[in-house]
Every structure is written in C-alpha cells, then in structure tokens.
Coordinates of C-alpha atoms in Angstrom, one line a residue:
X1312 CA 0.0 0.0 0.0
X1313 CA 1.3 3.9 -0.9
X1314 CA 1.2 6.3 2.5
X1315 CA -2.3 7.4 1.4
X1316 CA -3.7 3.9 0.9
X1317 CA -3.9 3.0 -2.5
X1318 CA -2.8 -0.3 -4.1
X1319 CA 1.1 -0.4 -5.4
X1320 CA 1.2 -0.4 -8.8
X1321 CA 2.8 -3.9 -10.2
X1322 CA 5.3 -4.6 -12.4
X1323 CA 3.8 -5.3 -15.9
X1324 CA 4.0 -9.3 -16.7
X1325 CA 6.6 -9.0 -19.4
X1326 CA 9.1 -7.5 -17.0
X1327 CA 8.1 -8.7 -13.4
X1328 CA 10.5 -7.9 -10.5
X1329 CA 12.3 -11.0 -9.1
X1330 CA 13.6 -11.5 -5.5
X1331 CA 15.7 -9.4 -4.1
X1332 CA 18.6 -11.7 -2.4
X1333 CA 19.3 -11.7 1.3
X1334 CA 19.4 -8.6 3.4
X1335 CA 22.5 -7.4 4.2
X1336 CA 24.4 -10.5 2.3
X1337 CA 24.1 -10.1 -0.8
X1338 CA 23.7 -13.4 -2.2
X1339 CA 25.8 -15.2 0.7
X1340 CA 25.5 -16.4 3.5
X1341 CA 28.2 -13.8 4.4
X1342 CA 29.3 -14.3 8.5
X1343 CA 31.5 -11.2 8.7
X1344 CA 29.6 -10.2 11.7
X1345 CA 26.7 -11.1 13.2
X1346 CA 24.3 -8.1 12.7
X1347 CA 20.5 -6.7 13.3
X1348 CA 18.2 -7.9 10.6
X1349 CA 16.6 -5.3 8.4
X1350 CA 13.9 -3.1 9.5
X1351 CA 12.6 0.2 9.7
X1352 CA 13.2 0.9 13.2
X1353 CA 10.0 3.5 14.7
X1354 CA 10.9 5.9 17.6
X1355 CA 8.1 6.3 19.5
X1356 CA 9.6 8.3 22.0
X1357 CA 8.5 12.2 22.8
X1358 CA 10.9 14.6 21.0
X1359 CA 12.7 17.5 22.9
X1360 CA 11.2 20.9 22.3
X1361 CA 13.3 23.4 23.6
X1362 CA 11.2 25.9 22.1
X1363 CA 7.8 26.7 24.0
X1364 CA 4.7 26.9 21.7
X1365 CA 5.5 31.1 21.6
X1366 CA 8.8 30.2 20.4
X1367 CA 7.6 28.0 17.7
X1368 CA 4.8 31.1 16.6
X1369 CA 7.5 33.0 16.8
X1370 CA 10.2 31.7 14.4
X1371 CA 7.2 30.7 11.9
X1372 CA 5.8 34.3 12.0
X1373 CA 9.9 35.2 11.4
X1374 CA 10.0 33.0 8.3
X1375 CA 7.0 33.4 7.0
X1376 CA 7.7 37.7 7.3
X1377 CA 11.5 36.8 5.2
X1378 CA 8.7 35.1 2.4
X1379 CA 6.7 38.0 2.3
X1380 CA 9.0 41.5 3.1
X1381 CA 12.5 40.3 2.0
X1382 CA 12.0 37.5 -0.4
X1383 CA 13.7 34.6 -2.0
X1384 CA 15.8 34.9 -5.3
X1385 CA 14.7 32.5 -8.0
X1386 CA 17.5 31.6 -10.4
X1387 CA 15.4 29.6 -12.8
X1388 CA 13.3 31.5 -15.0
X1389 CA 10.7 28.9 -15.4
X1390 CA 10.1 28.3 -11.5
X1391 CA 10.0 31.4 -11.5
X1392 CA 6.7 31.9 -14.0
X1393 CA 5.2 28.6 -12.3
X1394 CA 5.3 30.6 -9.0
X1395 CA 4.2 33.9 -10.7
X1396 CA 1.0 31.8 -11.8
X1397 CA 0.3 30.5 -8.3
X1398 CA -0.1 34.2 -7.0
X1399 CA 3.6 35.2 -5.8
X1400 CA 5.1 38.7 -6.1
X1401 CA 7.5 38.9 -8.6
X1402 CA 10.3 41.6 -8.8
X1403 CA 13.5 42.3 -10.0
X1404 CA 13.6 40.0 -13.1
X1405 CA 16.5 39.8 -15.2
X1406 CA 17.0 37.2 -17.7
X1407 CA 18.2 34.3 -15.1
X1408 CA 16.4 35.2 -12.1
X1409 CA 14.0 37.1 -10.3
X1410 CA 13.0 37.6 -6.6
X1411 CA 10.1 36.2 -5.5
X1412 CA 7.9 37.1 -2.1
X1413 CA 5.2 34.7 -1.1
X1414 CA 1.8 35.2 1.3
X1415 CA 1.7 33.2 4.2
X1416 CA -1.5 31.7 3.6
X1417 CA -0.7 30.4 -0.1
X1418 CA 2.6 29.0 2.0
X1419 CA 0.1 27.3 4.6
X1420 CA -2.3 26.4 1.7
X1421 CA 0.3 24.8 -0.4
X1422 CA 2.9 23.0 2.4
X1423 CA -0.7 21.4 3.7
X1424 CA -1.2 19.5 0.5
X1425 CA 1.9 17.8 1.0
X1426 CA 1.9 13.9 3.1
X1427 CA 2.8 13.6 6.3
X1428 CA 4.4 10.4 5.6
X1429 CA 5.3 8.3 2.0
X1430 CA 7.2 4.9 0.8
X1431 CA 9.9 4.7 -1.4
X1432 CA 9.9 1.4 -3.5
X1433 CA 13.3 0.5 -4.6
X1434 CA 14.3 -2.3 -7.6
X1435 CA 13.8 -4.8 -4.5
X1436 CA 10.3 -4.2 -3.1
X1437 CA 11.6 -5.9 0.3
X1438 CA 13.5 -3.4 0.8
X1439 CA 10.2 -0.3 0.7
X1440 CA 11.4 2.6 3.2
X1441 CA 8.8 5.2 4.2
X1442 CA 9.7 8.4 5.5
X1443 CA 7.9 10.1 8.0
X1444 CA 5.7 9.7 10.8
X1445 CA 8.0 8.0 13.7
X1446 CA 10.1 6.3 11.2
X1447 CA 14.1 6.8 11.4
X1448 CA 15.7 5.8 8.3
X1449 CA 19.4 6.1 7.8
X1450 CA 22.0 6.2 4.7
X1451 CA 25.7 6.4 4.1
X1452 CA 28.4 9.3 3.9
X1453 CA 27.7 11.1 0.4
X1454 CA 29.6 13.5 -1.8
X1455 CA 33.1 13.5 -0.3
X1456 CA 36.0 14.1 -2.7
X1457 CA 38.4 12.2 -0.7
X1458 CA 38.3 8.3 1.1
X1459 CA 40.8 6.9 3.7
X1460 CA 41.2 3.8 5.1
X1461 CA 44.1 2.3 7.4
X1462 CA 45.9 0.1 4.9
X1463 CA 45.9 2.5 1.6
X1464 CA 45.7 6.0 3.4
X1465 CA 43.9 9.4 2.7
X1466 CA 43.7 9.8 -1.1
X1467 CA 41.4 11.0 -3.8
X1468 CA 38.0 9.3 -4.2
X1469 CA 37.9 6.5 -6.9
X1470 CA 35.3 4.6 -8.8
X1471 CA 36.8 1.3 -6.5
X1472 CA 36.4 3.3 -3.7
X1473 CA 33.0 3.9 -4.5
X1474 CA 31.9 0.9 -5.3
X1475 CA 33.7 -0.6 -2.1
X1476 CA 31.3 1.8 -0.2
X1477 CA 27.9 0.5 -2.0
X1478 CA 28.9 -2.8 -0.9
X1479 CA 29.3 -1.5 2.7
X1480 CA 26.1 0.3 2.1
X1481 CA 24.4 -3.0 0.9
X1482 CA 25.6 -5.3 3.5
X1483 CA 24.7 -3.2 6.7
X1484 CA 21.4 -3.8 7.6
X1485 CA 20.9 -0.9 9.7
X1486 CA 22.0 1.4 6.1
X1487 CA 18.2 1.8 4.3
X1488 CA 18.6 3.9 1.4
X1489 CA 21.9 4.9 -1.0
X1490 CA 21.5 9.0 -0.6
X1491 CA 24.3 10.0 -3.1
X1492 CA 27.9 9.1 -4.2
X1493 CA 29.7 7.4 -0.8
X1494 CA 32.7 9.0 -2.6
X1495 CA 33.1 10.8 -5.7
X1496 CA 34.9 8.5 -8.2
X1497 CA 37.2 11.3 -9.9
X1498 CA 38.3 9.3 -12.2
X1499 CA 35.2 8.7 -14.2
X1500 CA 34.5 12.2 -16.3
X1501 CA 32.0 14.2 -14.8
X1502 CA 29.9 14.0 -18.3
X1503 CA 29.6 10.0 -17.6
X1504 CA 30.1 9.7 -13.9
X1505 CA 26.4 9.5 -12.8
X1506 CA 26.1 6.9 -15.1
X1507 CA 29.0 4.9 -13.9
X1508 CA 27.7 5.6 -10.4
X1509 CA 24.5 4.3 -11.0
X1510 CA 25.3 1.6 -13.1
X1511 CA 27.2 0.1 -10.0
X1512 CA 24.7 1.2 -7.2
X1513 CA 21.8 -0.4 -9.2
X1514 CA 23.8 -3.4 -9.8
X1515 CA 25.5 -3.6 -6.0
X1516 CA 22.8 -2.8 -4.4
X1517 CA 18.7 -3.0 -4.4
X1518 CA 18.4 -0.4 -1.9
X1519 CA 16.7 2.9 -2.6
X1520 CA 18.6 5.5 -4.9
X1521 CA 18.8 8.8 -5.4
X1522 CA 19.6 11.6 -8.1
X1523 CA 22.2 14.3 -7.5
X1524 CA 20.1 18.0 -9.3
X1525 CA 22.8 18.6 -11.3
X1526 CA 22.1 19.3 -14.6
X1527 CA 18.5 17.8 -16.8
X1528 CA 20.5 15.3 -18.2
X1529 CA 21.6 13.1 -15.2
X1530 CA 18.5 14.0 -13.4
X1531 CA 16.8 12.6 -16.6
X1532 CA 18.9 9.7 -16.4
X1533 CA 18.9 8.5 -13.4
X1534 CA 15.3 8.5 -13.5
X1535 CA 15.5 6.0 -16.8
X1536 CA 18.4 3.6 -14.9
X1537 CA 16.1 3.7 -11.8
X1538 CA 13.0 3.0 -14.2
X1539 CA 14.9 0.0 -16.1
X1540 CA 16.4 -1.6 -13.1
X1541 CA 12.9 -2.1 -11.8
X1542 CA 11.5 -3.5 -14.5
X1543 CA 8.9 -0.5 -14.9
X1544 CA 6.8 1.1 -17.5
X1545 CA 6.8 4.6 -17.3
X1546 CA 3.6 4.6 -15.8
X1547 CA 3.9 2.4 -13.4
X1548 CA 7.7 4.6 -12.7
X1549 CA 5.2 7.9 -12.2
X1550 CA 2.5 5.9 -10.2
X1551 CA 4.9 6.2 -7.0
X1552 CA 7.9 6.9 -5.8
X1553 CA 10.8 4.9 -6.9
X1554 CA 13.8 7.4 -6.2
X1555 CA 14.7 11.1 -4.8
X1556 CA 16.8 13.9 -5.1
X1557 CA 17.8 16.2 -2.1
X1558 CA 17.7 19.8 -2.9
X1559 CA 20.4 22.7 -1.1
X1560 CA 19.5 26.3 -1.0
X1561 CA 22.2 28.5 -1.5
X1562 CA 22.4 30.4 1.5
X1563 CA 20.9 33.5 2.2
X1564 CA 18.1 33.3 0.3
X1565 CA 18.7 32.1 -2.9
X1566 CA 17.7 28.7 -5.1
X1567 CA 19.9 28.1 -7.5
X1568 CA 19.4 26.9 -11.3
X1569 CA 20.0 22.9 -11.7
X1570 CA 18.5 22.7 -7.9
X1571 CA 15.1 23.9 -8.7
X1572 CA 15.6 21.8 -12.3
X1573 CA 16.3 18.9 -10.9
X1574 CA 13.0 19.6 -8.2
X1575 CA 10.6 20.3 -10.9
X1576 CA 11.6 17.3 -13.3
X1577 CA 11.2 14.7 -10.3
X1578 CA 7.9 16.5 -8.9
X1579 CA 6.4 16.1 -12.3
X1580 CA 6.6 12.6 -12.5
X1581 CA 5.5 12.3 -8.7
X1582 CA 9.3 11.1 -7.7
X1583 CA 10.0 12.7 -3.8
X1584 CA 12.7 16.0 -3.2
X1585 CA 14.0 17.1 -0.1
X1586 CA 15.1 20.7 0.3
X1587 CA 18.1 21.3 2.7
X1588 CA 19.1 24.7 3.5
X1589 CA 22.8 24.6 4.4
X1590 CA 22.9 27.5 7.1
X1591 CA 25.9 28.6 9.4
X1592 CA 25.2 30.8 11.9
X1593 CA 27.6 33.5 11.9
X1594 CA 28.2 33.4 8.2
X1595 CA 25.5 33.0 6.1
X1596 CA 22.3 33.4 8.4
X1597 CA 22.0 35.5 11.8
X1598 CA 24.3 34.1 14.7
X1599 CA 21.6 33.4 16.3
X1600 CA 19.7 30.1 16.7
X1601 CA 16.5 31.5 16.1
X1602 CA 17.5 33.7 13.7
X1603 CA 19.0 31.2 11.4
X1604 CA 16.2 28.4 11.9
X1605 CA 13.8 31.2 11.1
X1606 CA 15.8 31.7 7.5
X1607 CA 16.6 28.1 6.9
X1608 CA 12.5 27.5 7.4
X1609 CA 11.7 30.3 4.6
X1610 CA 14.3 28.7 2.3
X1611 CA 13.1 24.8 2.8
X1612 CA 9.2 26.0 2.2
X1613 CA 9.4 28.3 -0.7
X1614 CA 10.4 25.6 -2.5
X1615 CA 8.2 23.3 -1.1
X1616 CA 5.7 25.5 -2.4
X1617 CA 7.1 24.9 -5.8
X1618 CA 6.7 21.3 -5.5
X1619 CA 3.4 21.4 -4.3
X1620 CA 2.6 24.0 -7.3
X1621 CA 4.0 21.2 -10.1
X1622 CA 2.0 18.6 -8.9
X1623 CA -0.1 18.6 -5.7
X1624 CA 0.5 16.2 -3.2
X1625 CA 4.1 15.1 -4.3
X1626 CA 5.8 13.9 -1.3
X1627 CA 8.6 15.9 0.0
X1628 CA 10.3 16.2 3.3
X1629 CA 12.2 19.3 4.7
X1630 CA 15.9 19.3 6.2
X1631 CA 17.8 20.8 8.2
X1632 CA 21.6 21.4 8.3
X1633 CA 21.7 24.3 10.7
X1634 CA 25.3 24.7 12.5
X1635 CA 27.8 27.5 13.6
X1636 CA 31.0 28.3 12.6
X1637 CA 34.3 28.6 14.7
X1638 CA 34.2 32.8 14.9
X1639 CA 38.5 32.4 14.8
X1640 CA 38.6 30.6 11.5
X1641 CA 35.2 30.8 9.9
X1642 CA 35.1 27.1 9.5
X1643 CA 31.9 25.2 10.0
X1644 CA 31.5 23.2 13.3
X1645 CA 29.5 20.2 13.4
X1646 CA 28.0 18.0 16.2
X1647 CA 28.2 20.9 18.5
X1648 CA 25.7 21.9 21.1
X1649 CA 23.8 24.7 19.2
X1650 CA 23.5 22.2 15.9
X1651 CA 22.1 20.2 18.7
X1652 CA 19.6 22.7 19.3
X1653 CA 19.3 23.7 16.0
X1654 CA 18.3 20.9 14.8
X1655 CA 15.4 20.4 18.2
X1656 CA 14.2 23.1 16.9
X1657 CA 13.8 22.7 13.3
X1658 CA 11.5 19.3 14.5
X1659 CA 9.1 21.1 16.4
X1660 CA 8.8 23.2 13.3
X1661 CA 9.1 20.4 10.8
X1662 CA 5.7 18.6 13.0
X1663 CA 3.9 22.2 13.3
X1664 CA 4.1 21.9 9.2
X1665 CA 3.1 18.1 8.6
X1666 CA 6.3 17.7 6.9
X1667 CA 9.4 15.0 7.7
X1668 CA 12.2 15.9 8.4
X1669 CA 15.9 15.2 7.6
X1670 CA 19.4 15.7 9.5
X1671 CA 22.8 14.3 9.1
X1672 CA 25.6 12.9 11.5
X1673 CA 28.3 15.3 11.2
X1674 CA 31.7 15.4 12.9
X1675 CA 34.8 17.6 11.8
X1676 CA 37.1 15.6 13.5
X1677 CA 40.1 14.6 10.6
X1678 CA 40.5 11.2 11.6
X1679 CA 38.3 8.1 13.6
X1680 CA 39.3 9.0 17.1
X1681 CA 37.8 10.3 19.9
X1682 CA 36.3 13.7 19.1
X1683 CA 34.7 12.2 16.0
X1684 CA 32.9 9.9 18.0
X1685 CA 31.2 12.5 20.3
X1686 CA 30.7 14.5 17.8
X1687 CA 29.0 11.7 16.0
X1688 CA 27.1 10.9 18.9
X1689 CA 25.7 14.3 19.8
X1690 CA 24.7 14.6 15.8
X1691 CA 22.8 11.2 16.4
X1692 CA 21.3 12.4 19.6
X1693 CA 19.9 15.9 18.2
X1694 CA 18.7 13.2 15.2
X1695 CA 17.0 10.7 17.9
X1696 CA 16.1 13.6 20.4
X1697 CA 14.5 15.9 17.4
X1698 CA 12.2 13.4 15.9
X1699 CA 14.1 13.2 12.6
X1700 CA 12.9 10.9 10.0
X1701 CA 15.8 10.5 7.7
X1702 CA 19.9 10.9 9.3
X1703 CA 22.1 11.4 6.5
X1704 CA 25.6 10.9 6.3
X1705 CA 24.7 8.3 9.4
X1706 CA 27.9 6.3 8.5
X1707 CA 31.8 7.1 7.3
X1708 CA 31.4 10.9 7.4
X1709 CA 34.5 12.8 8.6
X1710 CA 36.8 16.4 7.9
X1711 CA 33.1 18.3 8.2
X1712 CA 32.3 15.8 4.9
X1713 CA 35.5 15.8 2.8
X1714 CA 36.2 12.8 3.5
X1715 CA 34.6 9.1 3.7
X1716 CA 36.4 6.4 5.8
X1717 CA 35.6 3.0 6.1
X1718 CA 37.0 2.2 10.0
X1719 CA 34.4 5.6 10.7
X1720 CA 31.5 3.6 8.2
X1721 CA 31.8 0.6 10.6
X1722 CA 32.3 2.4 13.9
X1723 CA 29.3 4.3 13.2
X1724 CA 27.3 1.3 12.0
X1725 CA 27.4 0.1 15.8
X1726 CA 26.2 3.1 17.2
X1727 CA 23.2 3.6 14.5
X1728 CA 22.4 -0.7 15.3
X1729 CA 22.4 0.4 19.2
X1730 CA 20.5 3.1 18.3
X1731 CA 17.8 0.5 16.4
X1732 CA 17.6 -2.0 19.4
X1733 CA 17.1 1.3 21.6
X1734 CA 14.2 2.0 19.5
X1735 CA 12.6 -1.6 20.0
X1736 CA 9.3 -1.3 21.9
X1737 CA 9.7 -1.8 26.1
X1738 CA 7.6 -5.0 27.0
X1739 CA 6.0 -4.5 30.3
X1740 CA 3.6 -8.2 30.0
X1741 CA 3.5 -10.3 33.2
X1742 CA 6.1 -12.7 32.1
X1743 CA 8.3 -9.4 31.5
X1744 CA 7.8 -8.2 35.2
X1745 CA 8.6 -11.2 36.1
X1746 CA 7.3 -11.9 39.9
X1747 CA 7.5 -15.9 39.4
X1748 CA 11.4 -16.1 38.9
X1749 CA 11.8 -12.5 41.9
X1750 CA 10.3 -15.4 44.2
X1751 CA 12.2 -18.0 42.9
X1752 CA 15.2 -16.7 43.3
X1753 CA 14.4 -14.8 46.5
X1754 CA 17.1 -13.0 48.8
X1755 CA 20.3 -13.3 48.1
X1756 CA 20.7 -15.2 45.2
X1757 CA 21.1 -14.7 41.4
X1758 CA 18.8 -14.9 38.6
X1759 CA 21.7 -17.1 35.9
X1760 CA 20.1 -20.1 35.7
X1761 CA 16.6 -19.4 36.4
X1762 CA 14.5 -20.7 33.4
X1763 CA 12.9 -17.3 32.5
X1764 CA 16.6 -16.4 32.0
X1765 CA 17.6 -19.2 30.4
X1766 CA 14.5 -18.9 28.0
X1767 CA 15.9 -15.4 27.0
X1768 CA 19.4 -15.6 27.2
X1769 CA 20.6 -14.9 23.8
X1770 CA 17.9 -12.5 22.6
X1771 CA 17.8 -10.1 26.0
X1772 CA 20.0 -8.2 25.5
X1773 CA 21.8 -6.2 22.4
X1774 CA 25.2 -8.0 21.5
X1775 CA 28.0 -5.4 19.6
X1776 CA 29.6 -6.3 16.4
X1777 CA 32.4 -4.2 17.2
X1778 CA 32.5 -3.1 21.0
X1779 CA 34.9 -5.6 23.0
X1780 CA 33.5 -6.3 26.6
X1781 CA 35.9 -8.1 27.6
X1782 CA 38.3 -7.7 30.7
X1783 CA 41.7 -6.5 29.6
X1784 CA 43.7 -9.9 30.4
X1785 CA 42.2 -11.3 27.6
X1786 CA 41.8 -8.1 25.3
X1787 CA 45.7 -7.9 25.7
X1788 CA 46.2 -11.5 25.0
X1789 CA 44.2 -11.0 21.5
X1790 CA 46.5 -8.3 20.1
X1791 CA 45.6 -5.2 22.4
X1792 CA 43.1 -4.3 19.0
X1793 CA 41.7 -0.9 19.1
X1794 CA 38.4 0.0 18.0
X1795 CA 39.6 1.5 14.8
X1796 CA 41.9 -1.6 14.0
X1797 CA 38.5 -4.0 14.9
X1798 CA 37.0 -2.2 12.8
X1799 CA 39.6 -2.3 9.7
X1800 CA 39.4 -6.0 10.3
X1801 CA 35.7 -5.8 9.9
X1802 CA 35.5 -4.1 6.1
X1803 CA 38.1 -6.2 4.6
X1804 CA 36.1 -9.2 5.7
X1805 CA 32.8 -7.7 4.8
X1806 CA 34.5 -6.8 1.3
X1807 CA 36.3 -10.1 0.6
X1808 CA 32.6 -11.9 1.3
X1809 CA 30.6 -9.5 -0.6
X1810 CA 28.5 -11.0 -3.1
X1811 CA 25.7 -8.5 -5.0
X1812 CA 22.1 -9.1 -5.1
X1813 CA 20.3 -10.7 -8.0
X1814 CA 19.5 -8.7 -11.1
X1815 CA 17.5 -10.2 -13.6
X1816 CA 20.2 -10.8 -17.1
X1817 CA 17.5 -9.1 -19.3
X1818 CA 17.4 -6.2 -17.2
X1819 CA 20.8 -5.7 -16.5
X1820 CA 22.2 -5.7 -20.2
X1821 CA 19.0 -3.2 -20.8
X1822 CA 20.8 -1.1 -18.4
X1823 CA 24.1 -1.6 -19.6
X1824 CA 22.8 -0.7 -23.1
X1825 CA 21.2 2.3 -22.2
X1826 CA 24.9 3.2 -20.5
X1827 CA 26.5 2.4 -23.4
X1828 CA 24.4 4.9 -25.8
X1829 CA 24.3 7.7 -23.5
X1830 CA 28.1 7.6 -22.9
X1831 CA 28.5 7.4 -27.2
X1832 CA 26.5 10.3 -27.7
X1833 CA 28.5 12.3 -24.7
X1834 CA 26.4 12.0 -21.7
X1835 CA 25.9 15.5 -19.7
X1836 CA 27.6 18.7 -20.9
X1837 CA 30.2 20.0 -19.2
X1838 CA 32.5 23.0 -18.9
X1839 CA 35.4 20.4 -20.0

C-alpha cells in the first residue's frame, strides 16, 4: 500500500521484479559479523522541544515575514513563471532570475497539501522505506572528494572506492537507502560519472537511490536507470515513488538553477525532493539560533511551495543542516551543542508543518578517534532527540564531509544498530515483570540459571559487532586491538565476502545498453 492507501502499482507481466537476495548478504551467507536484521526501526519516544509553543509562533511568523517582506531569489526562470501563476510577487527580473515574495496563507495552503508520511519502493520491493511519521531511516556518507582507510591512506575518491562503499552500504542492515555518491569517483568524467555511479549502485545494491540535481540530463537519467532496473513502464515509474533527489538552497536566500531543475523534473513525474538549506550561523544566516532556523524554514518552504505548485500532493520532506562556525577561522563546526539545538528546533517546526524531516551525523574531527565519535554521537542524539525521520551521512562521514572512511563507516554502524535496538518497543507483560522467577530466586541469590533467563538468554540483550566487553587480560592476549583496527578488520572481511544481489540478465544488459548509448552520444555537458 502507498502512504495514502492506495494499491502499489505492479510490475507489468513482461518485466516482473524478481527477488531481491538476502538482506545485508548479498547473495551469501556472508558471516562477517553477526548483525540486526533489516527493519525500519520506529521511535516512539516524545521529541525535545526546547522551544515553547511562543517560540515555535515566533520563528514561523519570522520566516514566514522573510517570504513575504524580504524574499527569495529564484534563479530559474521557469520556476519562476510557475510561482508567478500560483499568485507570488514577482520583482527584480533579469534574464536568469528574479526575486520572488510569497503570502503566508498560499505557503500554509500549499505546504498542507503535501503527506505527512510516504514509501519509497526501490528495484527490490523488500526493501520499501517510508519516510515520516515515527520512522528513522538512515543512509551512508555522500559527496566527499576524498576516502581513507588504514591500509591504503587518505587519497582522492575513486570509482573502486565507490563501489567498495555501496557494498558496505548494501551489507549493513541498519544502512536503508543509497543517498548520493559514498565518494566521488574522480576518475570517471564528470559528463559520464552519474552513469557509472549508478550503473554500480543499481547493480550492487537493491536499496533505494537517489539523483544528485545537477544538470537535466543526469536528473533525466537516473530517472531512466532507476526506471529500467525495476522492470517499470513509465507509468507504473510515475504511479509512485521509486527514487529522490535532495535539494540545497544556497544560502541566504537564494535557489539556484540545476537545484530547482532537478526539483521540478522529479515532482512532475511524482518522484520525492528534499530541500536542505545549508545554514551557518555567523556566516550565512543571523548568529543566532532562532534567527538562522527562522531563515533556513523560509528557504526549505518556498520551494516546497514549488513542489506542491507542479503537482499537488508530491511527497517531500524538509531538512535541516543548521550549524555555527568557529568565529576564529570561519570554518563550520559540526555535532556541537547549538547544531544540537538547532536541529530540536527545526522538529518542532518540521511537526507544526506536517512535513518530515531530515538531519545528518556530522563530525569535523580529521581522523576516527575520539572527538569524532562525540561528535557523532551528539549529531545522532539531536537526530534521535529531534524526531528526525531521515539521518544522513549516518555512517563514514569525517573532515566536516571531505572525506569518507571505512574504519568511521563501521564504527558508526554500531552506534546507529544500538540506536535500532534502543528503539525496539519496552515489554512490560506479566512474564516481562517477572514476579514468578523474583520469588524463585528470593534474597540473596542470582537470577543465571533461572528458566525465565535461560529462555531469554541470547535475545535479552543487544550484542555489539564491534565493541569488545571483555576484561583487559584477555583483550591484551588477542593483540591489544583498538576499535579502529576491529574495525579495519571488519571491512576487509565484509568486502572479501561481498556477493551483489540478484539482477534479472535481461534487465541488466538493458541497463548496460542504455549506458552504453548515453556515454556514445557524450552524456551530460560539461565546462570540459
């Protein structure tokens, strides 16, 4: 069933999906670790609001006063007209942008027509995502330039990096959706890469995909790979979503060009966006908290409204990735306590909408040490505490996101499967209370071999992949490892195993074929 009820569209008979191979294994019976199965973990608990209900009238009344007084500048002429149409103020127009001011109430009437909650439906329908309500979803590192790992170094992304960064992205359970390029492989062209990229995510992986908006032609393609790949008319592509793209404003105030192109050719044919101002308080929104919530609101719904003016009731979620910057270098600081805060308070805002919402895990530590582990998990906890639907960048991020590392990807996958078994619903049954085995064991004595423990023993409690509980005789006598060098254990033997899910032969030389022509007749345009 779609978020508002109505029956999925199926494959037609000619080209009917098959199976889509074991999660997390690929086609193995991989034993790298012993992880969480799949699933789509829900948190039920109450978000922090650090805001009062004032202070959330407050920041709206702020935003909604930048879309009407100040204005956001439009630099695509044709979202521009669509907008103009709807009944926005246009001004300043020159012959590759314009400025455009918005009413609240045709910002309430339009955000309102967008769902609360939608599914995603990737080449494997097993692995369905839906984003929103209490659901809390979580991807890969995406878009560094650079990679590092223990045994090869720091160096320049590559298309083997990449695709050993899928396949870490496939086989992690508690990874539900491929949310851009792990690692930009620099040495594909940038006329061909997306189609190099997605060649090997489709192939690697049957998790969801996603379009980077740059440029009509790879939007454009991707949408065809993601169509083929499924097996998919292009009706049954259009019926519901199959993909996304994630949208950045270019802060203060402005939408730029292949952004908003990208946005409208996915909202057309009913594929999800999500718009993520990039705001730094200090340097480009007001220092303060409220302040730069307040702008990064005005720049996630005006476009919003856009969607929503395309084709009504296209899903779409908002995100935030609201920070500061060190005020003695200017450089962005991540997993601090006001993005903490900032991103509290873009949830309560996000729910007083109807909209989901998206964060990232960010660190700007330059290695996998110490401080990029609390900063890590104080992202996480302003993702968990906030209500957020979708966390970015969940695993490998690191150097503020110039960089992807694979001992980071796999320390980070333990904390987002702790966070999973943290979000598993509390029992409180009579057999959980558990008064028979209190008597039983009575004063003094210890509840080990009871039967109600016995019976739960190896389920009770969760059991870490990567954290060693041991005592330190025995850690010593096994090598002294750290975490980080665990860890580099861990993704060699993850990698070595690796074995991709089924894709149907017909399908994938279709795909192949369609890579082939597009690459012969040049692929996207580009400045070189």
């Amino acid at each position: 069933m779609t978020a508002n009820g109505d029956e999925q569209s199926r494959p037609s008979p000619r080209r009917r999906r098959r199976g889509g191979g074991h999660a997390g294994k690929g086609r193995s019976s991989a034993s790298a670790i012993e992880q969480l199965p799949w699933t789509l973990p829900v948190n039920t608990d109450h978000p922090v609001e650090p805001l009062p209900a004032e202070g959330v009238a407050a920041i709206h009344d702020g935003a909604m006063r930048i879309l009407e007084e100040i204005g956001i500048q439009f630099l695509n002429p044709e979202a521009v007209e669509i907008l103009r149409k709807a009944g926005c103020t246009v001004s300043d127009v020159t012959r590759s942008s314009a400025l455009v001011k918005m009413d609240r109430d045709l910002v309430m009437e339009k955000i309102s027509l967008a769902p609360e909650c939608f599914e995603i439906t990737p080449r494997n329908p097993d692995r369905r995502i839906t984003i929103g309500s209490k659901h809390l979803l979580f991807t890969a590192v995406a878009s560094p330039p650079n990679c590092s790992d223990m045994e090869r170094g720091r160096r320049i992304g590559d298309r083997e990096s990449f695709r050993d960064l899928i396949k870490l992205s496939q086989y992690f359970n508690c990874i539900h959706l491929n949310a851009g390029y792990p690692v930009e492989p620099m040495d594909s062209h940038p006329s061909v890469r997306h189609l190099d990229c997605l060649q090997d995510t489709l192939t690697l992986s049957d998790k969801v995909v996603h379009a980077y908006s740059l440029g009509s032609e790879r939007v454009d393609d991707v949408m065809e790979m993601v169509r083929i790949a499924a097996g998919l008319s292009h009706e049954e592509f259009e019926a519901s979503p199959r993909m996304f793209t994630n949208i950045n404003s270019t802060s203060p105030l402005k939408h730029d060009w292949p952004m908003l192109d990208g946005l409208m050719r996915l909202s057309r044919r009913g594929q999800p966006t999500i718009v993520t101002p990039f705001t730094l308080a200090g340097a480009m929104a007001p220092i303060t908290l409220a302040g730069t919530v307040a702008q990064s609101i005005a720049e996630a719904l005006c476009a919003i409204v856009l969607i929503q003016c395309i084709r009504p009731g296209c899903p779409c979620a908002i995100g935030t990735f609201s920070s500061n910057v060190d005020m003695k270098s200017g450089s962005p600081a991540f997993g601090t306590p006001d993005y903490m805060r900032a991103t509290q308070m873009t949830g309560q805002l996000a729910r007083f909408y109807g909209l989901p919402l998206r964060a990232s895990n960010t660190c700007v530590s330059n290695a996998p040490d110490n401080q990029a582990t609390w900063e890590s998990s104080q992202s996480l906890f302003a993702a968990m505490s906030s209500g957020v639907n979708l966390v970015y960048h969940a695993a490998g991020w690191l150097e503020g996101g110039l960089c992807a590392s694979y001992e980071k990807f796999v320390m980070d996958c333990e904390q987002l499967q702790q966070l999973i078994a943290y979000c598993k619903p509390v029992a409180w049954g009579e057999s959980d209370i558990a008064i028979d085995a209190v008597a039983e064991v009575g004063h003094g004595g210890h509840h080990f071999g009871t039967a109600h423990t016995m019976e739960r023993y190896e389920t009770a409690f969760y059991a870490p992949f990567l954290s060693d509980w041991s005592n330190y005789e025995n850690w010593y006598d096994r090598g002294a490892k750290l975490t980080v060098d665990r860890a580099r254990d861990i993704w060699k033997k993850i990698l070595a195993e690796f074995e991709p899910p089924p894709l149907d032969a017909v399908i994938a030389e279709e795909l192949d074929a369609f890579v082939k022509r597009r690459k012969s007749e040049g692929g996207a345009p580009t400045d070189f």
